[in-house]
Amino acid sequence: MSLGLVLLLTFLIGLVSGLRTFTGTAAVCWAAYLGWINLAGSPVAFMGSKWALGLFTLLALVEYVIDQLPSTPARTVATQFGARLVLGMLAGATLAIGGGASWLVGVICAAIGVLAGTFGGYRARVGLVNALKAVAIPEDLIAIGLGFFAVSRF
């Protein structure tokens, strides 16, 4: 796989994590579990385990429900942003390793994607909520679709 494609896909998985904290990581776990990316012998091989798959998929599903609640804090709050950043970088490192690149490349590109997804997604959501009054579910679908796109290219 070319380095340019790895950079793009790790950026995209970071963007997904910026939109939804657990979706990027869950997508990468699914890709590893299904054998779309090879993590054998790597420090992130656990991402293809049934345990990681179950945990991150469950957390993603719970997040979709919680995000519908009016009491959910903004994604730009320090704890929310920190979780997105850490999990996005984990997903990016995993994809980079699966694509034959350095984990550091994946971390950096994913971190940039998390920034774009968190703050760009927040601005877009605020604007759309004011205009449409409901955007959480379409945003969920965008995050899921982008996550699938990113991991299915391997």
Tab-separated table of N, CA and C in Angstrom:
chain	number	residue	atom	x	y	z
A	1	MET	N	0.841	-1.168	0.000
A	1	MET	CA	0.000	0.000	0.000
A	1	MET	C	0.894	1.242	0.000
A	2	SER	N	0.538	2.242	-0.777
A	2	SER	CA	1.356	3.447	-0.872
A	2	SER	C	1.241	4.287	0.407
A	3	LEU	N	2.293	5.014	0.698
A	3	LEU	CA	2.310	5.869	1.883
A	3	LEU	C	1.231	6.939	1.797
A	4	GLY	N	0.999	7.479	0.608
A	4	GLY	CA	-0.033	8.499	0.438
A	4	GLY	C	-1.415	7.984	0.818
A	5	LEU	N	-1.719	6.754	0.429
A	5	LEU	CA	-3.018	6.172	0.771
A	5	LEU	C	-3.116	5.916	2.273
A	6	VAL	N	-2.034	5.444	2.875
A	6	VAL	CA	-2.029	5.236	4.329
A	6	VAL	C	-2.266	6.562	5.048
A	7	LEU	N	-1.618	7.632	4.586
A	7	LEU	CA	-1.818	8.952	5.193
A	7	LEU	C	-3.279	9.385	5.105
A	8	LEU	N	-3.878	9.216	3.940
A	8	LEU	CA	-5.274	9.591	3.741
A	8	LEU	C	-6.204	8.783	4.629
A	9	LEU	N	-6.015	7.474	4.659
A	9	LEU	CA	-6.916	6.617	5.422
A	9	LEU	C	-6.773	6.813	6.927
A	10	THR	N	-5.549	7.059	7.393
A	10	THR	CA	-5.383	7.315	8.831
A	10	THR	C	-5.960	8.681	9.203
A	11	PHE	N	-5.849	9.651	8.303
A	11	PHE	CA	-6.517	10.943	8.527
A	11	PHE	C	-8.025	10.736	8.617
A	12	LEU	N	-8.587	9.962	7.689
A	12	LEU	CA	-10.035	9.719	7.680
A	12	LEU	C	-10.503	9.015	8.950
A	13	ILE	N	-9.731	8.037	9.426
A	13	ILE	CA	-10.164	7.331	10.641
A	13	ILE	C	-10.079	8.268	11.842
A	14	GLY	N	-9.125	9.196	11.824
A	14	GLY	CA	-9.078	10.227	12.860
A	14	GLY	C	-10.271	11.155	12.775
A	15	LEU	N	-10.654	11.523	11.556
A	15	LEU	CA	-11.835	12.360	11.348
A	15	LEU	C	-13.077	11.679	11.914
A	16	VAL	N	-13.195	10.388	11.657
A	16	VAL	CA	-14.321	9.606	12.186
A	16	VAL	C	-14.316	9.649	13.714
A	17	SER	N	-13.148	9.476	14.322
A	17	SER	CA	-13.049	9.515	15.782
A	17	SER	C	-13.367	10.899	16.325
A	18	GLY	N	-13.083	11.930	15.546
A	18	GLY	CA	-13.456	13.278	15.950
A	18	GLY	C	-14.959	13.484	15.932
A	19	LEU	N	-15.643	12.817	15.011
A	19	LEU	CA	-17.100	12.905	14.942
A	19	LEU	C	-17.758	12.047	16.020
A	20	ARG	N	-17.270	10.820	16.178
A	20	ARG	CA	-17.802	9.874	17.157
A	20	ARG	C	-16.626	9.148	17.800
A	21	THR	N	-16.494	9.284	19.087
A	21	THR	CA	-15.328	8.818	19.829
A	21	THR	C	-14.948	7.377	19.524
A	22	PHE	N	-15.894	6.476	19.556
A	22	PHE	CA	-15.592	5.043	19.477
A	22	PHE	C	-15.771	4.437	18.086
A	23	THR	N	-16.318	5.174	17.151
A	23	THR	CA	-16.618	4.599	15.839
A	23	THR	C	-15.358	4.248	15.054
A	24	GLY	N	-14.366	5.119	15.061
A	24	GLY	CA	-13.126	4.836	14.343
A	24	GLY	C	-12.425	3.597	14.872
A	25	THR	N	-12.360	3.500	16.190
A	25	THR	CA	-11.705	2.353	16.813
A	25	THR	C	-12.497	1.079	16.555
A	26	ALA	N	-13.822	1.167	16.635
A	26	ALA	CA	-14.651	-0.010	16.356
A	26	ALA	C	-14.477	-0.457	14.900
A	27	ALA	N	-14.419	0.496	13.976
A	27	ALA	CA	-14.237	0.148	12.560
A	27	ALA	C	-12.903	-0.565	12.340
A	28	VAL	N	-11.860	-0.084	12.989
A	28	VAL	CA	-10.543	-0.717	12.854
A	28	VAL	C	-10.562	-2.113	13.462
A	29	CYS	N	-11.231	-2.280	14.593
A	29	CYS	CA	-11.351	-3.615	15.201
A	29	CYS	C	-12.064	-4.576	14.254
A	30	TRP	N	-13.139	-4.106	13.630
A	30	TRP	CA	-13.849	-4.953	12.675
A	30	TRP	C	-12.954	-5.345	11.508
A	31	ALA	N	-12.188	-4.371	10.999
A	31	ALA	CA	-11.288	-4.659	9.874
A	31	ALA	C	-10.242	-5.702	10.263
A	32	ALA	N	-9.706	-5.570	11.463
A	32	ALA	CA	-8.696	-6.531	11.925
A	32	ALA	C	-9.330	-7.895	12.165
A	33	TYR	N	-10.489	-7.912	12.779
A	33	TYR	CA	-11.180	-9.169	13.076
A	33	TYR	C	-11.546	-9.919	11.793
A	34	LEU	N	-11.978	-9.164	10.773
A	34	LEU	CA	-12.373	-9.781	9.505
A	34	LEU	C	-11.188	-10.122	8.603
A	35	GLY	N	-9.984	-9.742	9.034
A	35	GLY	CA	-8.793	-10.056	8.263
A	35	GLY	C	-8.502	-9.064	7.143
A	36	TRP	N	-9.152	-7.908	7.145
A	36	TRP	CA	-8.893	-6.898	6.124
A	36	TRP	C	-7.529	-6.252	6.325
A	37	ILE	N	-7.087	-6.176	7.577
A	37	ILE	CA	-5.739	-5.690	7.875
A	37	ILE	C	-5.025	-6.750	8.710
A	38	ASN	N	-3.747	-6.905	8.468
A	38	ASN	CA	-2.953	-7.912	9.168
A	38	ASN	C	-2.167	-7.242	10.292
A	39	LEU	N	-2.485	-7.615	11.512
A	39	LEU	CA	-1.799	-7.052	12.677
A	39	LEU	C	-0.994	-8.108	13.426
A	40	ALA	N	-0.868	-9.289	12.859
A	40	ALA	CA	-0.187	-10.395	13.530
A	40	ALA	C	1.225	-9.989	13.946
A	41	GLY	N	1.553	-10.259	15.209
A	41	GLY	CA	2.880	-9.979	15.741
A	41	GLY	C	3.154	-8.519	16.049
A	42	SER	N	2.178	-7.653	15.840
A	42	SER	CA	2.380	-6.229	16.107
A	42	SER	C	1.906	-5.888	17.526
A	43	PRO	N	2.331	-4.740	18.037
A	43	PRO	CA	1.879	-4.337	19.376
A	43	PRO	C	0.375	-4.062	19.453
A	44	VAL	N	-0.279	-3.910	18.312
A	44	VAL	CA	-1.722	-3.646	18.310
A	44	VAL	C	-2.529	-4.848	17.813
A	45	ALA	N	-1.934	-6.033	17.859
A	45	ALA	CA	-2.626	-7.240	17.405
A	45	ALA	C	-3.912	-7.487	18.193
A	46	PHE	N	-3.964	-7.000	19.444
A	46	PHE	CA	-5.160	-7.176	20.277
A	46	PHE	C	-6.395	-6.527	19.657
A	47	MET	N	-6.191	-5.574	18.738
A	47	MET	CA	-7.329	-4.882	18.124
A	47	MET	C	-8.178	-5.820	17.262
A	48	GLY	N	-7.632	-6.961	16.884
A	48	GLY	CA	-8.388	-7.937	16.110
A	48	GLY	C	-9.041	-9.010	16.962
A	49	SER	N	-8.925	-8.888	18.283
A	49	SER	CA	-9.496	-9.904	19.172
A	49	SER	C	-11.008	-9.726	19.331
A	50	LYS	N	-11.673	-10.801	19.722
A	50	LYS	CA	-13.110	-10.740	19.985
A	50	LYS	C	-13.416	-9.765	21.113
A	51	TRP	N	-12.526	-9.699	22.095
A	51	TRP	CA	-12.742	-8.801	23.243
A	51	TRP	C	-12.718	-7.345	22.828
A	52	ALA	N	-11.707	-6.961	22.062
A	52	ALA	CA	-11.616	-5.572	21.592
A	52	ALA	C	-12.800	-5.254	20.678
A	53	LEU	N	-13.116	-6.179	19.789
A	53	LEU	CA	-14.237	-5.988	18.876
A	53	LEU	C	-15.531	-5.767	19.658
A	54	GLY	N	-15.797	-6.634	20.609
A	54	GLY	CA	-17.019	-6.516	21.407
A	54	GLY	C	-17.053	-5.233	22.228
A	55	LEU	N	-15.946	-4.913	22.875
A	55	LEU	CA	-15.891	-3.722	23.725
A	55	LEU	C	-16.099	-2.449	22.915
A	56	PHE	N	-15.327	-2.258	21.844
A	56	PHE	CA	-15.430	-1.009	21.087
A	56	PHE	C	-16.735	-0.906	20.302
A	57	THR	N	-17.280	-2.029	19.855
A	57	THR	CA	-18.578	-1.997	19.185
A	57	THR	C	-19.669	-1.609	20.173
A	58	LEU	N	-19.640	-2.200	21.362
A	58	LEU	CA	-20.628	-1.852	22.392
A	58	LEU	C	-20.517	-0.380	22.780
A	59	LEU	N	-19.296	0.096	22.991
A	59	LEU	CA	-19.104	1.502	23.352
A	59	LEU	C	-19.601	2.436	22.246
A	60	ALA	N	-19.381	2.070	20.991
A	60	ALA	CA	-19.872	2.890	19.879
A	60	ALA	C	-21.405	2.935	19.879
A	61	LEU	N	-22.034	1.791	20.082
A	61	LEU	CA	-23.502	1.750	20.104
A	61	LEU	C	-24.067	2.571	21.259
A	62	VAL	N	-23.448	2.463	22.420
A	62	VAL	CA	-23.886	3.256	23.580
A	62	VAL	C	-23.712	4.748	23.281
A	63	GLU	N	-22.597	5.094	22.645
A	63	GLU	CA	-22.362	6.503	22.316
A	63	GLU	C	-23.435	7.051	21.378
A	64	TYR	N	-23.901	6.250	20.420
A	64	TYR	CA	-24.951	6.719	19.511
A	64	TYR	C	-26.217	7.069	20.282
A	65	VAL	N	-26.530	6.294	21.295
A	65	VAL	CA	-27.721	6.561	22.111
A	65	VAL	C	-27.506	7.792	22.992
A	66	ILE	N	-26.380	7.835	23.685
A	66	ILE	CA	-26.096	8.936	24.606
A	66	ILE	C	-26.015	10.261	23.859
A	67	ASP	N	-25.510	10.233	22.641
A	67	ASP	CA	-25.367	11.467	21.876
A	67	ASP	C	-26.713	12.117	21.565
A	68	GLN	N	-27.787	11.359	21.635
A	68	GLN	CA	-29.124	11.903	21.363
A	68	GLN	C	-29.667	12.714	22.545
A	69	LEU	N	-29.050	12.531	23.709
A	69	LEU	CA	-29.555	13.190	24.916
A	69	LEU	C	-29.124	14.654	24.952
A	70	PRO	N	-30.032	15.534	25.389
A	70	PRO	CA	-29.690	16.955	25.443
A	70	PRO	C	-28.627	17.287	26.497
A	71	SER	N	-28.431	16.406	27.468
A	71	SER	CA	-27.459	16.660	28.535
A	71	SER	C	-26.029	16.246	28.167
A	72	THR	N	-25.851	15.669	26.986
A	72	THR	CA	-24.520	15.234	26.557
A	72	THR	C	-23.638	16.461	26.336
A	73	PRO	N	-22.442	16.461	26.958
A	73	PRO	CA	-21.557	17.628	26.781
A	73	PRO	C	-21.018	17.725	25.361
A	74	ALA	N	-20.587	18.915	25.013
A	74	ALA	CA	-20.023	19.153	23.680
A	74	ALA	C	-18.759	18.331	23.478
A	75	ARG	N	-18.505	17.956	22.255
A	75	ARG	CA	-17.320	17.157	21.926
A	75	ARG	C	-16.024	17.925	22.132
A	76	THR	N	-16.122	19.241	22.283
A	76	THR	CA	-14.936	20.068	22.457
A	76	THR	C	-14.513	20.218	23.915
A	77	VAL	N	-15.317	19.693	24.850
A	77	VAL	CA	-14.941	19.701	26.264
A	77	VAL	C	-13.679	18.854	26.417
A	78	ALA	N	-12.798	19.249	27.323
A	78	ALA	CA	-11.474	18.615	27.442
A	78	ALA	C	-11.543	17.089	27.551
A	79	THR	N	-12.418	16.560	28.402
A	79	THR	CA	-12.474	15.100	28.558
A	79	THR	C	-12.970	14.417	27.290
A	80	GLN	N	-13.974	15.010	26.666
A	80	GLN	CA	-14.499	14.441	25.422
A	80	GLN	C	-13.438	14.486	24.318
A	81	PHE	N	-12.795	15.642	24.183
A	81	PHE	CA	-11.775	15.799	23.149
A	81	PHE	C	-10.583	14.883	23.410
A	82	GLY	N	-10.175	14.778	24.658
A	82	GLY	CA	-9.047	13.909	25.007
A	82	GLY	C	-9.310	12.457	24.641
A	83	ALA	N	-10.525	11.981	24.935
A	83	ALA	CA	-10.882	10.601	24.590
A	83	ALA	C	-10.871	10.404	23.073
A	84	ARG	N	-11.395	11.373	22.344
A	84	ARG	CA	-11.404	11.285	20.878
A	84	ARG	C	-9.983	11.241	20.327
A	85	LEU	N	-9.124	12.065	20.911
A	85	LEU	CA	-7.743	12.136	20.454
A	85	LEU	C	-7.007	10.815	20.712
A	86	VAL	N	-7.125	10.295	21.927
A	86	VAL	CA	-6.427	9.046	22.274
A	86	VAL	C	-6.926	7.880	21.419
A	87	LEU	N	-8.244	7.736	21.321
A	87	LEU	CA	-8.790	6.615	20.548
A	87	LEU	C	-8.572	6.790	19.052
A	88	GLY	N	-8.617	8.014	18.574
A	88	GLY	CA	-8.321	8.264	17.164
A	88	GLY	C	-6.882	7.934	16.832
A	89	MET	N	-5.959	8.290	17.728
A	89	MET	CA	-4.553	7.977	17.491
A	89	MET	C	-4.304	6.476	17.551
A	90	LEU	N	-5.002	5.765	18.447
A	90	LEU	CA	-4.895	4.302	18.488
A	90	LEU	C	-5.379	3.703	17.166
A	91	ALA	N	-6.526	4.177	16.685
A	91	ALA	CA	-7.061	3.673	15.417
A	91	ALA	C	-6.115	3.999	14.266
A	92	GLY	N	-5.563	5.206	14.258
A	92	GLY	CA	-4.636	5.601	13.203
A	92	GLY	C	-3.356	4.787	13.215
A	93	ALA	N	-2.797	4.567	14.407
A	93	ALA	CA	-1.585	3.747	14.520
A	93	ALA	C	-1.857	2.329	14.036
A	94	THR	N	-3.012	1.799	14.382
A	94	THR	CA	-3.369	0.437	13.981
A	94	THR	C	-3.489	0.331	12.462
A	95	LEU	N	-4.174	1.297	11.856
A	95	LEU	CA	-4.294	1.272	10.394
A	95	LEU	C	-2.936	1.428	9.714
A	96	ALA	N	-2.104	2.320	10.246
A	96	ALA	CA	-0.779	2.514	9.645
A	96	ALA	C	0.032	1.229	9.699
A	97	ILE	N	0.032	0.560	10.832
A	97	ILE	CA	0.755	-0.710	10.960
A	97	ILE	C	0.179	-1.738	9.983
A	98	GLY	N	-1.153	-1.800	9.902
A	98	GLY	CA	-1.799	-2.725	8.964
A	98	GLY	C	-1.483	-2.412	7.512
A	99	GLY	N	-1.178	-1.137	7.231
A	99	GLY	CA	-0.827	-0.729	5.874
A	99	GLY	C	0.663	-0.752	5.587
A	100	GLY	N	1.453	-1.229	6.567
A	100	GLY	CA	2.889	-1.344	6.366
A	100	GLY	C	3.665	-0.059	6.597
A	101	ALA	N	3.062	0.909	7.262
A	101	ALA	CA	3.740	2.177	7.546
A	101	ALA	C	4.077	2.258	9.037
A	102	SER	N	4.777	3.291	9.394
A	102	SER	CA	5.141	3.526	10.785
A	102	SER	C	3.905	3.906	11.601
A	103	TRP	N	3.841	3.388	12.816
A	103	TRP	CA	2.727	3.738	13.694
A	103	TRP	C	2.705	5.241	13.958
A	104	LEU	N	3.878	5.874	13.968
A	104	LEU	CA	3.961	7.303	14.236
A	104	LEU	C	3.275	8.112	13.141
A	105	VAL	N	3.404	7.671	11.904
A	105	VAL	CA	2.702	8.313	10.781
A	105	VAL	C	1.200	8.251	11.024
A	106	GLY	N	0.730	7.097	11.449
A	106	GLY	CA	-0.690	6.933	11.727
A	106	GLY	C	-1.172	7.803	12.864
A	107	VAL	N	-0.371	7.905	13.907
A	107	VAL	CA	-0.738	8.734	15.064
A	107	VAL	C	-0.855	10.198	14.650
A	108	ILE	N	0.126	10.688	13.913
A	108	ILE	CA	0.135	12.100	13.518
A	108	ILE	C	-1.028	12.418	12.576
A	109	CYS	N	-1.212	11.601	11.561
A	109	CYS	CA	-2.306	11.856	10.614
A	109	CYS	C	-3.671	11.727	11.273
A	110	ALA	N	-3.822	10.732	12.130
A	110	ALA	CA	-5.088	10.562	12.826
A	110	ALA	C	-5.352	11.728	13.772
A	111	ALA	N	-4.319	12.222	14.454
A	111	ALA	CA	-4.499	13.362	15.363
A	111	ALA	C	-4.993	14.586	14.598
A	112	ILE	N	-4.456	14.802	13.411
A	112	ILE	CA	-4.920	15.922	12.578
A	112	ILE	C	-6.381	15.695	12.175
A	113	GLY	N	-6.709	14.456	11.842
A	113	GLY	CA	-8.091	14.112	11.506
A	113	GLY	C	-9.030	14.306	12.678
A	114	VAL	N	-8.582	13.945	13.881
A	114	VAL	CA	-9.410	14.141	15.082
A	114	VAL	C	-9.694	15.630	15.278
A	115	LEU	N	-8.678	16.457	15.110
A	115	LEU	CA	-8.878	17.907	15.228
A	115	LEU	C	-9.933	18.386	14.232
A	116	ALA	N	-9.811	17.957	12.982
A	116	ALA	CA	-10.767	18.358	11.951
A	116	ALA	C	-12.168	17.837	12.269
A	117	GLY	N	-12.265	16.585	12.672
A	117	GLY	CA	-13.570	15.997	12.974
A	117	GLY	C	-14.219	16.590	14.202
A	118	THR	N	-13.419	16.843	15.229
A	118	THR	CA	-13.970	17.383	16.470
A	118	THR	C	-14.455	18.814	16.277
A	119	PHE	N	-13.572	19.675	15.825
A	119	PHE	CA	-13.923	21.090	15.748
A	119	PHE	C	-14.725	21.434	14.493
A	120	GLY	N	-14.378	20.836	13.358
A	120	GLY	CA	-15.168	21.046	12.146
A	120	GLY	C	-16.553	20.437	12.283
A	121	GLY	N	-16.606	19.240	12.850
A	121	GLY	CA	-17.892	18.583	13.076
A	121	GLY	C	-18.765	19.353	14.049
A	122	TYR	N	-18.148	19.930	15.066
A	122	TYR	CA	-18.899	20.730	16.040
A	122	TYR	C	-19.511	21.956	15.362
A	123	ARG	N	-18.705	22.663	14.563
A	123	ARG	CA	-19.209	23.870	13.880
A	123	ARG	C	-20.323	23.497	12.909
A	124	ALA	N	-20.145	22.416	12.167
A	124	ALA	CA	-21.176	21.985	11.219
A	124	ALA	C	-22.450	21.589	11.957
A	125	ARG	N	-22.292	20.895	13.067
A	125	ARG	CA	-23.469	20.448	13.813
A	125	ARG	C	-24.239	21.629	14.394
A	126	VAL	N	-23.527	22.601	14.953
A	126	VAL	CA	-24.197	23.776	15.505
A	126	VAL	C	-25.009	24.469	14.420
A	127	GLY	N	-24.417	24.641	13.252
A	127	GLY	CA	-25.130	25.280	12.152
A	127	GLY	C	-26.328	24.479	11.682
A	128	LEU	N	-26.162	23.169	11.580
A	128	LEU	CA	-27.266	22.326	11.120
A	128	LEU	C	-28.373	22.188	12.156
A	129	VAL	N	-28.012	22.163	13.422
A	129	VAL	CA	-29.037	22.085	14.473
A	129	VAL	C	-29.903	23.334	14.420
A	130	ASN	N	-29.276	24.479	14.246
A	130	ASN	CA	-30.043	25.721	14.154
A	130	ASN	C	-30.963	25.719	12.935
A	131	ALA	N	-30.525	25.122	11.851
A	131	ALA	CA	-31.319	25.098	10.627
A	131	ALA	C	-32.336	23.962	10.591
A	132	LEU	N	-31.929	22.771	11.009
A	132	LEU	CA	-32.781	21.591	10.850
A	132	LEU	C	-33.374	21.050	12.146
A	133	LYS	N	-32.776	21.393	13.251
A	133	LYS	CA	-33.200	20.958	14.588
A	133	LYS	C	-32.847	19.523	14.929
A	134	ALA	N	-32.300	18.746	14.002
A	134	ALA	CA	-31.915	17.367	14.303
A	134	ALA	C	-30.847	16.911	13.326
A	135	VAL	N	-29.659	16.623	13.848
A	135	VAL	CA	-28.602	16.152	12.963
A	135	VAL	C	-27.800	14.998	13.539
A	136	ALA	N	-28.071	14.556	14.748
A	136	ALA	CA	-27.239	13.525	15.374
A	136	ALA	C	-27.242	12.223	14.576
A	137	ILE	N	-28.395	11.775	14.139
A	137	ILE	CA	-28.459	10.501	13.422
A	137	ILE	C	-27.764	10.597	12.054
A	138	PRO	N	-28.004	11.643	11.257
A	138	PRO	CA	-27.231	11.742	10.011
A	138	PRO	C	-25.716	11.816	10.267
A	139	GLU	N	-25.320	12.491	11.346
A	139	GLU	CA	-23.894	12.556	11.666
A	139	GLU	C	-23.359	11.183	12.039
A	140	ASP	N	-24.161	10.388	12.761
A	140	ASP	CA	-23.774	9.008	13.074
A	140	ASP	C	-23.549	8.220	11.788
A	141	LEU	N	-24.472	8.352	10.854
A	141	LEU	CA	-24.378	7.611	9.596
A	141	LEU	C	-23.162	8.042	8.775
A	142	ILE	N	-22.845	9.329	8.799
A	142	ILE	CA	-21.650	9.814	8.108
A	142	ILE	C	-20.400	9.207	8.737
A	143	ALA	N	-20.346	9.204	10.070
A	143	ALA	CA	-19.182	8.631	10.762
A	143	ALA	C	-19.034	7.147	10.447
A	144	ILE	N	-20.131	6.409	10.486
A	144	ILE	CA	-20.081	4.975	10.181
A	144	ILE	C	-19.648	4.751	8.732
A	145	GLY	N	-20.214	5.516	7.810
A	145	GLY	CA	-19.866	5.369	6.398
A	145	GLY	C	-18.406	5.690	6.119
A	146	LEU	N	-17.903	6.785	6.696
A	146	LEU	CA	-16.492	7.132	6.520
A	146	LEU	C	-15.570	6.091	7.151
A	147	GLY	N	-15.978	5.581	8.320
A	147	GLY	CA	-15.177	4.537	8.970
A	147	GLY	C	-15.090	3.286	8.120
A	148	PHE	N	-16.225	2.867	7.589
A	148	PHE	CA	-16.228	1.696	6.714
A	148	PHE	C	-15.383	1.948	5.468
A	149	PHE	N	-15.535	3.134	4.880
A	149	PHE	CA	-14.742	3.459	3.691
A	149	PHE	C	-13.243	3.361	3.985
A	150	ALA	N	-12.826	3.955	5.103
A	150	ALA	CA	-11.401	3.980	5.442
A	150	ALA	C	-10.826	2.581	5.627
A	151	VAL	N	-11.525	1.722	6.368
A	151	VAL	CA	-10.963	0.404	6.655
A	151	VAL	C	-11.150	-0.573	5.502
A	152	SER	N	-12.093	-0.332	4.642
A	152	SER	CA	-12.343	-1.276	3.531
A	152	SER	C	-11.363	-1.082	2.380
A	153	ARG	N	-10.535	-0.082	2.428
A	153	ARG	CA	-9.562	0.172	1.358
A	153	ARG	C	-8.314	-0.689	1.512
A	154	PHE	N	-8.190	-1.431	2.594
A	154	PHE	CA	-7.025	-2.267	2.810
A	154	PHE	C	-7.258	-3.564	2.133
